[in-house]
């Protein structure tokens, strides 16, 4: 483990990450070291990221969240070896180091991720005792191909389809007076499929504050659009678009969720349309929106496919006993 990673460590990590991504997305622009540094240095205090390095050819980023739930899990968001350095035992050494780190931290389960169709990585995981778990799709949409008229129709439909709901939107940090509402509506995200080895997350004002403020510190602009149920005052759904300050061509769709009792009123597509139209009008430099959706998440995928999101790559989570 690298205790106090330097800018050089982050440059190296970003260069490994770029090589790994280019295996399935050829021509992908490089991830700058500054983004890797910001991701780690400004990670939420309750979800710190540890850096593990194997020389100059292998690296892992491991999240050891200290939230109330899922303390049994360590996530290796990245665990990879440069293609030119494979089959020399570096991956095994890295995996063992990450498992040791997880064990020392009292974790019982490690989750790591492979690309679907990468049979070598799957063999590696099977050999290391991994069990295949959730498949998640990284979907991307070309902003220039967004259908402005369709998005406007989705917004125009809201007064009938979602009568009795009003829009609430803000940029940047969650205002204090909305924080507990956001923590309430964030529970909708627990209905999205997740790996079998994971429990629901705890969503409190403190966890939401930590996550949202970390995103800002990491260099994202955040656009949040929510729908309030007028009769009860409850936030029924929300959607957040994060504009990447390091790769300025990229927007990341996070957290689109509608609480179960408010579903079926086209609120999800309304909220996404508001942010997408705004992106078209205000941020011409952004060419791509990306989002991660479980392959089994039919309601979210239906909206995303209609908007023009297409599968860029499928990932599989693997669970390892620590
Ligand atoms: C998976 C990965 C980390 C393996 O790294 P590596 O340094 O090549 O792995 P090792 O040399 O330690 O391989 C250990 C064993 O895993 C299996 N294995 C690894 N790569 C394999 C391949 N391409 N085909 C078949 N088996 C493979 C073999 O049994 C191998 O032992 P052997 O070489 O004596 O036959 C690397 O391929 C990688 O970075 N892939 C992309 C990222 C990824 O999928 N990470 C997985 C996270 S768990």
Tab-separated table of C-alpha atoms and ligand atoms in Angstrom:
chain	number	residue	atom	x	y	z
A	1	UNK	CA	0.000	0.000	0.000
A	2	UNK	CA	1.212	3.538	-0.752
A	3	UNK	CA	0.702	5.505	2.474
A	4	UNK	CA	0.979	9.034	1.187
A	5	UNK	CA	0.753	8.942	-2.602
A	6	UNK	CA	2.578	11.713	-4.473
A	7	UNK	CA	1.620	13.418	-7.718
A	8	UNK	CA	4.014	11.012	-9.477
A	9	UNK	CA	2.145	8.037	-7.997
A	10	UNK	CA	-1.111	9.471	-9.314
A	11	UNK	CA	0.359	10.048	-12.793
A	12	UNK	CA	1.442	6.418	-12.830
A	13	UNK	CA	-1.938	5.186	-11.607
A	14	UNK	CA	-3.749	7.276	-14.200
A	15	UNK	CA	-1.517	5.938	-16.975
A	16	UNK	CA	-2.263	2.329	-15.930
A	17	UNK	CA	-5.983	3.124	-15.701
A	18	UNK	CA	-5.904	4.658	-19.194
A	19	UNK	CA	-4.273	1.523	-20.638
A	20	UNK	CA	-6.873	-0.698	-18.952
A	21	UNK	CA	-9.772	1.394	-20.259
A	22	UNK	CA	-8.343	1.499	-23.789
A	23	UNK	CA	-8.489	-2.302	-23.895
A	24	UNK	CA	-12.256	-2.025	-24.241
A	25	UNK	CA	-12.646	1.589	-25.407
A	26	UNK	CA	-9.862	2.092	-27.979
A	27	UNK	CA	-8.965	5.740	-28.507
A	28	UNK	CA	-10.358	6.812	-25.144
A	29	UNK	CA	-8.675	10.106	-24.096
A	30	UNK	CA	-6.204	9.698	-21.235
A	31	UNK	CA	-7.316	10.140	-17.647
A	32	UNK	CA	-5.182	12.994	-16.250
A	33	UNK	CA	-3.150	12.342	-13.098
A	34	UNK	CA	-4.863	15.355	-11.532
A	35	UNK	CA	-8.208	13.535	-11.711
A	36	UNK	CA	-6.802	10.421	-10.063
A	37	UNK	CA	-5.223	12.603	-7.351
A	38	UNK	CA	-8.460	14.474	-6.718
A	39	UNK	CA	-10.470	11.238	-6.612
A	40	UNK	CA	-8.250	9.816	-3.870
A	41	UNK	CA	-7.301	12.931	-1.925
A	42	UNK	CA	-10.857	14.266	-1.839
A	43	UNK	CA	-12.656	10.934	-1.369
A	44	UNK	CA	-15.465	11.169	1.202
A	45	UNK	CA	-14.146	10.814	4.757
A	46	UNK	CA	-16.521	7.856	5.244
A	47	UNK	CA	-15.401	6.126	2.015
A	48	UNK	CA	-11.621	6.528	1.825
A	49	UNK	CA	-9.634	5.101	-1.084
A	50	UNK	CA	-6.372	3.235	-0.486
A	51	UNK	CA	-3.727	3.073	-3.214
A	52	UNK	CA	-1.850	-0.186	-3.770
A	53	UNK	CA	1.024	-0.398	-6.263
A	54	UNK	CA	2.958	-3.273	-7.753
A	55	UNK	CA	6.047	-1.603	-9.215
A	56	UNK	CA	5.253	0.491	-12.287
A	57	UNK	CA	2.990	-2.026	-13.995
A	58	UNK	CA	0.168	-2.826	-11.589
A	59	UNK	CA	-2.084	-0.817	-9.312
A	60	UNK	CA	-5.296	-1.010	-7.325
A	61	UNK	CA	-7.640	1.516	-5.762
A	62	UNK	CA	-9.542	0.107	-2.815
A	63	UNK	CA	-12.528	1.679	-1.077
A	64	UNK	CA	-12.910	0.854	2.608
A	65	UNK	CA	-16.158	2.581	3.507
A	66	UNK	CA	-16.909	3.233	7.164
A	67	UNK	CA	-20.612	3.905	6.748
A	68	UNK	CA	-23.036	2.037	8.997
A	69	UNK	CA	-23.798	-0.654	6.444
A	70	UNK	CA	-21.565	-2.696	4.147
A	71	UNK	CA	-18.611	-2.560	6.523
A	72	UNK	CA	-17.924	-6.182	5.603
A	73	UNK	CA	-17.013	-5.159	2.055
A	74	UNK	CA	-13.838	-3.754	0.454
A	75	UNK	CA	-14.177	-2.614	-3.185
A	76	UNK	CA	-11.308	-2.757	-5.613
A	77	UNK	CA	-12.553	-0.176	-8.107
A	78	UNK	CA	-9.410	-0.713	-10.124
A	79	UNK	CA	-7.144	-3.733	-9.921
A	80	UNK	CA	-5.077	-4.166	-13.029
A	81	UNK	CA	-1.788	-4.851	-14.711
A	82	UNK	CA	-0.539	-3.199	-17.909
A	83	UNK	CA	-1.169	-5.548	-20.852
A	84	UNK	CA	2.583	-5.634	-21.601
A	85	UNK	CA	3.355	-6.990	-18.116
A	86	UNK	CA	0.812	-9.778	-17.745
A	87	UNK	CA	1.277	-13.454	-16.884
A	88	UNK	CA	4.267	-12.733	-14.642
A	89	UNK	CA	2.444	-13.016	-11.337
A	90	UNK	CA	1.975	-9.261	-10.834
A	91	UNK	CA	-1.814	-9.549	-10.762
A	92	UNK	CA	-1.636	-12.323	-8.173
A	93	UNK	CA	0.722	-10.278	-5.977
A	94	UNK	CA	-1.565	-7.258	-6.255
A	95	UNK	CA	-4.666	-9.281	-5.459
A	96	UNK	CA	-2.998	-10.791	-2.403
A	97	UNK	CA	-1.867	-7.372	-1.190
A	98	UNK	CA	-5.409	-6.033	-1.586
A	99	UNK	CA	-6.872	-9.022	0.251
A	100	UNK	CA	-4.382	-8.513	3.094
A	101	UNK	CA	-5.303	-4.858	3.289
A	102	UNK	CA	-9.002	-5.769	3.431
A	103	UNK	CA	-8.373	-8.417	6.093
A	104	UNK	CA	-6.344	-6.023	8.257
A	105	UNK	CA	-9.287	-3.635	8.058
A	106	UNK	CA	-11.673	-6.342	9.289
A	107	UNK	CA	-13.438	-6.917	5.952
A	108	UNK	CA	-14.748	-10.344	4.999
A	109	UNK	CA	-15.601	-9.746	1.327
A	110	UNK	CA	-13.640	-8.179	-1.520
A	111	UNK	CA	-15.434	-7.046	-4.684
A	112	UNK	CA	-13.418	-6.601	-7.873
A	113	UNK	CA	-14.478	-5.919	-11.447
A	114	UNK	CA	-13.704	-7.405	-14.857
A	115	UNK	CA	-14.808	-6.623	-18.392
A	116	UNK	CA	-17.393	-9.075	-19.733
A	117	UNK	CA	-15.815	-11.037	-22.571
A	118	UNK	CA	-12.304	-10.769	-21.086
A	119	UNK	CA	-11.883	-14.508	-20.545
A	120	UNK	CA	-8.342	-14.086	-19.203
A	121	UNK	CA	-9.508	-11.815	-16.392
A	122	UNK	CA	-12.400	-14.192	-15.638
A	123	UNK	CA	-9.944	-17.139	-15.419
A	124	UNK	CA	-7.793	-15.076	-13.088
A	125	UNK	CA	-10.787	-14.408	-10.824
A	126	UNK	CA	-11.934	-18.039	-10.807
A	127	UNK	CA	-8.401	-19.156	-9.923
A	128	UNK	CA	-8.325	-16.607	-7.096
A	129	UNK	CA	-11.570	-18.054	-5.682
A	130	UNK	CA	-13.956	-15.384	-6.994
A	131	UNK	CA	-17.697	-15.870	-7.424
A	132	UNK	CA	-19.383	-14.112	-10.379
A	133	UNK	CA	-21.881	-11.471	-9.247
A	134	UNK	CA	-23.734	-8.511	-10.790
A	135	UNK	CA	-23.243	-7.408	-14.420
A	136	UNK	CA	-23.314	-3.657	-14.883
A	137	UNK	CA	-23.483	-1.795	-18.197
A	138	UNK	CA	-21.471	1.343	-18.782
A	139	UNK	CA	-23.758	3.208	-21.162
A	140	UNK	CA	-22.775	6.289	-23.102
A	141	UNK	CA	-24.721	8.838	-25.083
A	142	UNK	CA	-23.418	11.256	-27.718
A	143	UNK	CA	-24.714	14.663	-26.648
A	144	UNK	CA	-24.980	15.942	-30.232
A	145	UNK	CA	-27.405	13.099	-30.981
A	146	UNK	CA	-29.830	13.928	-28.154
A	147	UNK	CA	-33.348	14.412	-29.504
A	148	UNK	CA	-34.249	17.895	-28.314
A	149	UNK	CA	-37.923	17.576	-29.398
A	150	UNK	CA	-38.388	14.287	-27.533
A	151	UNK	CA	-36.812	15.712	-24.367
A	152	UNK	CA	-39.084	18.750	-24.580
A	153	UNK	CA	-42.083	16.406	-24.984
A	154	UNK	CA	-41.068	14.611	-21.791
A	155	UNK	CA	-41.012	17.934	-19.950
A	156	UNK	CA	-44.310	19.071	-21.491
A	157	UNK	CA	-45.959	15.804	-20.421
A	158	UNK	CA	-45.158	16.366	-16.743
A	159	UNK	CA	-48.125	18.620	-15.819
A	160	UNK	CA	-50.496	15.762	-16.762
A	161	UNK	CA	-48.447	12.628	-16.052
A	162	UNK	CA	-46.990	14.018	-12.818
A	163	UNK	CA	-49.794	16.372	-11.757
A	164	UNK	CA	-49.248	17.457	-8.157
A	165	UNK	CA	-45.450	17.418	-8.340
A	166	UNK	CA	-43.162	20.463	-8.699
A	167	UNK	CA	-39.582	20.797	-9.780
A	168	UNK	CA	-36.848	21.679	-7.263
A	169	UNK	CA	-33.376	22.257	-8.649
A	170	UNK	CA	-30.018	23.495	-7.416
A	171	UNK	CA	-26.393	23.519	-8.498
A	172	UNK	CA	-23.414	22.594	-6.356
A	173	UNK	CA	-23.704	21.710	-2.664
A	174	UNK	CA	-27.013	20.486	-1.280
A	175	UNK	CA	-28.593	23.453	0.553
A	176	UNK	CA	-28.881	22.761	4.299
A	177	UNK	CA	-32.666	22.974	4.248
A	178	UNK	CA	-32.862	20.251	1.573
A	179	UNK	CA	-30.313	17.859	3.041
A	180	UNK	CA	-32.691	15.589	4.949
A	181	UNK	CA	-35.040	15.541	1.932
A	182	UNK	CA	-32.159	14.417	-0.269
A	183	UNK	CA	-31.238	11.725	2.272
A	184	UNK	CA	-34.867	10.542	2.095
A	185	UNK	CA	-35.076	10.368	-1.681
A	186	UNK	CA	-31.628	8.723	-1.912
A	187	UNK	CA	-33.269	5.582	-0.466
A	188	UNK	CA	-34.763	5.093	-3.935
A	189	UNK	CA	-31.284	4.095	-5.096
A	190	UNK	CA	-31.453	0.966	-2.913
A	191	UNK	CA	-33.997	-0.493	-5.334
A	192	UNK	CA	-31.397	-0.505	-8.114
A	193	UNK	CA	-29.881	-3.994	-8.405
A	194	UNK	CA	-26.592	-4.374	-6.554
A	195	UNK	CA	-24.120	-7.214	-5.991
A	196	UNK	CA	-25.618	-10.052	-3.932
A	197	UNK	CA	-22.934	-9.680	-1.273
A	198	UNK	CA	-23.980	-6.093	-0.538
A	199	UNK	CA	-26.627	-4.759	1.820
A	200	UNK	CA	-28.610	-1.548	1.385
A	201	UNK	CA	-26.676	1.615	2.129
A	202	UNK	CA	-27.486	3.855	5.070
A	203	UNK	CA	-28.691	7.241	3.789
A	204	UNK	CA	-28.518	10.017	6.358
A	205	UNK	CA	-27.953	13.757	6.086
A	206	UNK	CA	-24.341	13.113	7.154
A	207	UNK	CA	-23.641	10.458	4.485
A	208	UNK	CA	-25.229	12.592	1.766
A	209	UNK	CA	-23.285	15.680	2.839
A	210	UNK	CA	-20.025	13.687	2.789
A	211	UNK	CA	-20.653	12.213	-0.677
A	212	UNK	CA	-21.946	15.357	-2.342
A	213	UNK	CA	-19.254	17.633	-0.924
A	214	UNK	CA	-16.563	15.123	-1.930
A	215	UNK	CA	-17.785	15.259	-5.535
A	216	UNK	CA	-17.399	19.046	-5.492
A	217	UNK	CA	-13.909	18.797	-3.982
A	218	UNK	CA	-13.001	16.210	-6.638
A	219	UNK	CA	-13.705	18.817	-9.310
A	220	UNK	CA	-17.256	18.097	-10.432
A	221	UNK	CA	-20.003	20.622	-11.031
A	222	UNK	CA	-23.260	19.060	-9.841
A	223	UNK	CA	-26.682	19.767	-11.319
A	224	UNK	CA	-29.484	18.342	-9.205
A	225	UNK	CA	-33.107	18.226	-10.323
A	226	UNK	CA	-35.775	16.807	-8.015
A	227	UNK	CA	-39.578	16.481	-7.963
A	228	UNK	CA	-41.474	17.442	-4.833
A	229	UNK	CA	-44.852	15.839	-4.060
A	230	UNK	CA	-46.875	18.961	-3.328
A	231	UNK	CA	-49.447	17.283	-1.058
A	232	UNK	CA	-46.912	15.831	1.400
A	233	UNK	CA	-43.855	17.989	0.712
A	234	UNK	CA	-41.796	14.835	0.197
A	235	UNK	CA	-39.074	14.696	-2.461
A	236	UNK	CA	-40.360	11.935	-4.723
A	237	UNK	CA	-37.418	11.603	-7.080
A	238	UNK	CA	-34.127	13.173	-8.069
A	239	UNK	CA	-31.471	13.041	-10.752
A	240	UNK	CA	-27.912	14.369	-10.615
A	241	UNK	CA	-25.625	15.203	-13.506
A	242	UNK	CA	-21.936	15.604	-12.666
A	243	UNK	CA	-19.776	17.628	-15.041
A	244	UNK	CA	-16.216	16.348	-14.942
A	245	UNK	CA	-13.743	19.195	-14.322
A	246	UNK	CA	-10.717	17.145	-15.440
A	247	UNK	CA	-12.059	15.526	-18.600
A	248	UNK	CA	-14.119	18.471	-19.744
A	249	UNK	CA	-15.801	16.524	-22.555
A	250	UNK	CA	-17.537	14.228	-20.076
A	251	UNK	CA	-20.701	14.399	-17.966
A	252	UNK	CA	-21.520	11.571	-15.576
A	253	UNK	CA	-25.117	10.689	-14.823
A	254	UNK	CA	-25.480	9.724	-11.160
A	255	UNK	CA	-28.381	8.970	-8.870
A	256	UNK	CA	-31.588	8.928	-10.835
A	257	UNK	CA	-34.150	7.514	-8.420
A	258	UNK	CA	-37.882	7.777	-7.750
A	259	UNK	CA	-39.298	6.412	-4.472
A	260	UNK	CA	-41.508	3.370	-5.094
A	261	UNK	CA	-44.702	5.103	-3.929
A	262	UNK	CA	-44.264	7.792	-6.612
A	263	UNK	CA	-43.373	5.606	-9.587
A	264	UNK	CA	-45.315	5.238	-12.847
A	265	UNK	CA	-45.781	8.990	-13.377
A	266	UNK	CA	-42.921	9.579	-15.816
A	267	UNK	CA	-41.000	11.491	-13.137
A	268	UNK	CA	-37.685	9.802	-13.952
A	269	UNK	CA	-37.714	10.768	-17.616
A	270	UNK	CA	-38.929	14.291	-16.783
A	271	UNK	CA	-35.983	14.902	-14.452
A	272	UNK	CA	-33.434	13.489	-16.890
A	273	UNK	CA	-34.857	15.574	-19.734
A	274	UNK	CA	-34.471	18.791	-17.739
A	275	UNK	CA	-30.746	18.221	-17.168
A	276	UNK	CA	-30.094	16.933	-20.701
A	277	UNK	CA	-31.722	19.954	-22.365
A	278	UNK	CA	-29.764	22.262	-20.101
A	279	UNK	CA	-26.551	20.485	-21.064
A	280	UNK	CA	-27.339	21.050	-24.749
A	281	UNK	CA	-27.965	24.743	-24.133
A	282	UNK	CA	-25.182	25.579	-21.704
A	283	UNK	CA	-22.216	23.227	-22.088
A	284	UNK	CA	-21.322	22.760	-25.770
A	285	UNK	CA	-17.874	21.427	-24.821
A	286	UNK	CA	-19.421	18.287	-23.305
A	287	UNK	CA	-19.695	15.605	-25.972
A	288	UNK	CA	-20.520	12.508	-23.918
A	289	UNK	CA	-22.736	11.498	-21.016
A	290	UNK	CA	-21.978	8.211	-19.310
A	291	UNK	CA	-23.849	6.217	-16.734
A	292	UNK	CA	-23.687	2.809	-15.076
A	293	UNK	CA	-26.780	0.640	-14.973
A	294	UNK	CA	-27.204	-2.929	-13.806
A	295	UNK	CA	-27.943	-5.081	-16.859
A	296	UNK	CA	-31.167	-6.156	-15.100
A	297	UNK	CA	-32.423	-2.614	-14.403
A	298	UNK	CA	-35.139	-2.552	-17.085
A	299	UNK	CA	-36.981	0.666	-16.053
A	300	UNK	CA	-33.782	2.767	-16.054
A	301	UNK	CA	-32.465	1.189	-19.238
A	302	UNK	CA	-35.740	1.899	-21.054
A	303	UNK	CA	-35.407	5.641	-20.414
A	304	UNK	CA	-31.684	5.638	-21.189
A	305	UNK	CA	-32.103	3.758	-24.464
A	306	UNK	CA	-34.814	6.178	-25.554
A	307	UNK	CA	-32.452	9.076	-24.818
A	308	UNK	CA	-29.775	7.494	-27.010
A	309	UNK	CA	-27.554	5.809	-24.411
A	310	UNK	CA	-25.841	2.739	-25.860
A	311	UNK	CA	-23.759	0.013	-24.295
A	312	UNK	CA	-20.063	1.001	-24.229
A	313	UNK	CA	-18.885	-1.967	-22.167
A	314	UNK	CA	-20.291	-4.484	-19.701
A	315	UNK	CA	-18.541	-5.108	-16.384
A	316	UNK	CA	-18.924	-7.992	-13.965
A	317	UNK	CA	-18.451	-7.764	-10.215
A	318	UNK	CA	-16.693	-10.737	-8.568
A	319	UNK	CA	-16.923	-11.494	-4.863
A	320	UNK	CA	-13.955	-12.975	-2.973
A	321	UNK	CA	-13.850	-14.185	0.599
A	322	UNK	CA	-11.092	-12.342	2.403
B	1	LIG	C1	-6.641	-9.988	-14.426
B	1	LIG	C2	-5.222	-9.401	-14.385
B	1	LIG	C3	-5.142	-8.488	-13.150
B	1	LIG	C4	-4.215	-10.538	-14.246
B	1	LIG	O1	-2.918	-9.986	-14.097
B	1	LIG	P1	-1.604	-10.890	-14.376
B	1	LIG	O2	-0.456	-10.195	-13.766
B	1	LIG	O3	-1.514	-11.212	-15.812
B	1	LIG	O4	-1.981	-12.208	-13.563
B	1	LIG	P2	-0.995	-13.387	-13.074
B	1	LIG	O5	0.236	-13.415	-13.908
B	1	LIG	O6	-0.790	-13.236	-11.604
B	1	LIG	O7	-1.891	-14.664	-13.374
B	1	LIG	C5	-2.245	-15.620	-12.388
B	1	LIG	C6	-3.043	-16.737	-13.030
B	1	LIG	O8	-4.336	-16.239	-13.435
B	1	LIG	C7	-4.739	-16.941	-14.643
B	1	LIG	N1	-4.725	-16.002	-15.768
B	1	LIG	C8	-4.299	-14.733	-15.776
B	1	LIG	N2	-4.457	-14.203	-17.010
B	1	LIG	C9	-4.986	-15.154	-17.788
B	1	LIG	C10	-5.350	-15.232	-19.160
B	1	LIG	N3	-5.208	-14.169	-19.978
B	1	LIG	N4	-5.871	-16.364	-19.627
B	1	LIG	C11	-6.024	-17.442	-18.831
B	1	LIG	N5	-5.670	-17.443	-17.509
B	1	LIG	C12	-5.169	-16.319	-17.004
B	1	LIG	C13	-3.651	-17.994	-14.879
B	1	LIG	O9	-4.051	-19.148	-14.164
B	1	LIG	C14	-2.444	-17.340	-14.255
B	1	LIG	O10	-1.446	-18.238	-13.903
B	1	LIG	P3	-0.378	-18.761	-15.027
B	1	LIG	O11	0.141	-17.560	-15.751
B	1	LIG	O12	0.668	-19.470	-14.216
B	1	LIG	O13	-1.150	-19.674	-15.942
B	1	LIG	C15	-4.893	-8.612	-15.690
B	1	LIG	O14	-5.188	-9.451	-16.789
B	1	LIG	C16	-5.652	-7.327	-15.844
B	1	LIG	O15	-5.179	-6.284	-15.400
B	1	LIG	N6	-6.840	-7.346	-16.493
B	1	LIG	C17	-7.646	-6.137	-16.673
B	1	LIG	C18	-8.226	-5.661	-15.336
B	1	LIG	C19	-9.016	-6.749	-14.644
B	1	LIG	O16	-9.811	-7.429	-15.237
B	1	LIG	N7	-8.791	-6.905	-13.338
B	1	LIG	C20	-9.372	-8.008	-12.590
B	1	LIG	C21	-9.705	-7.593	-11.221
B	1	LIG	S1	-9.915	-9.005	-10.182
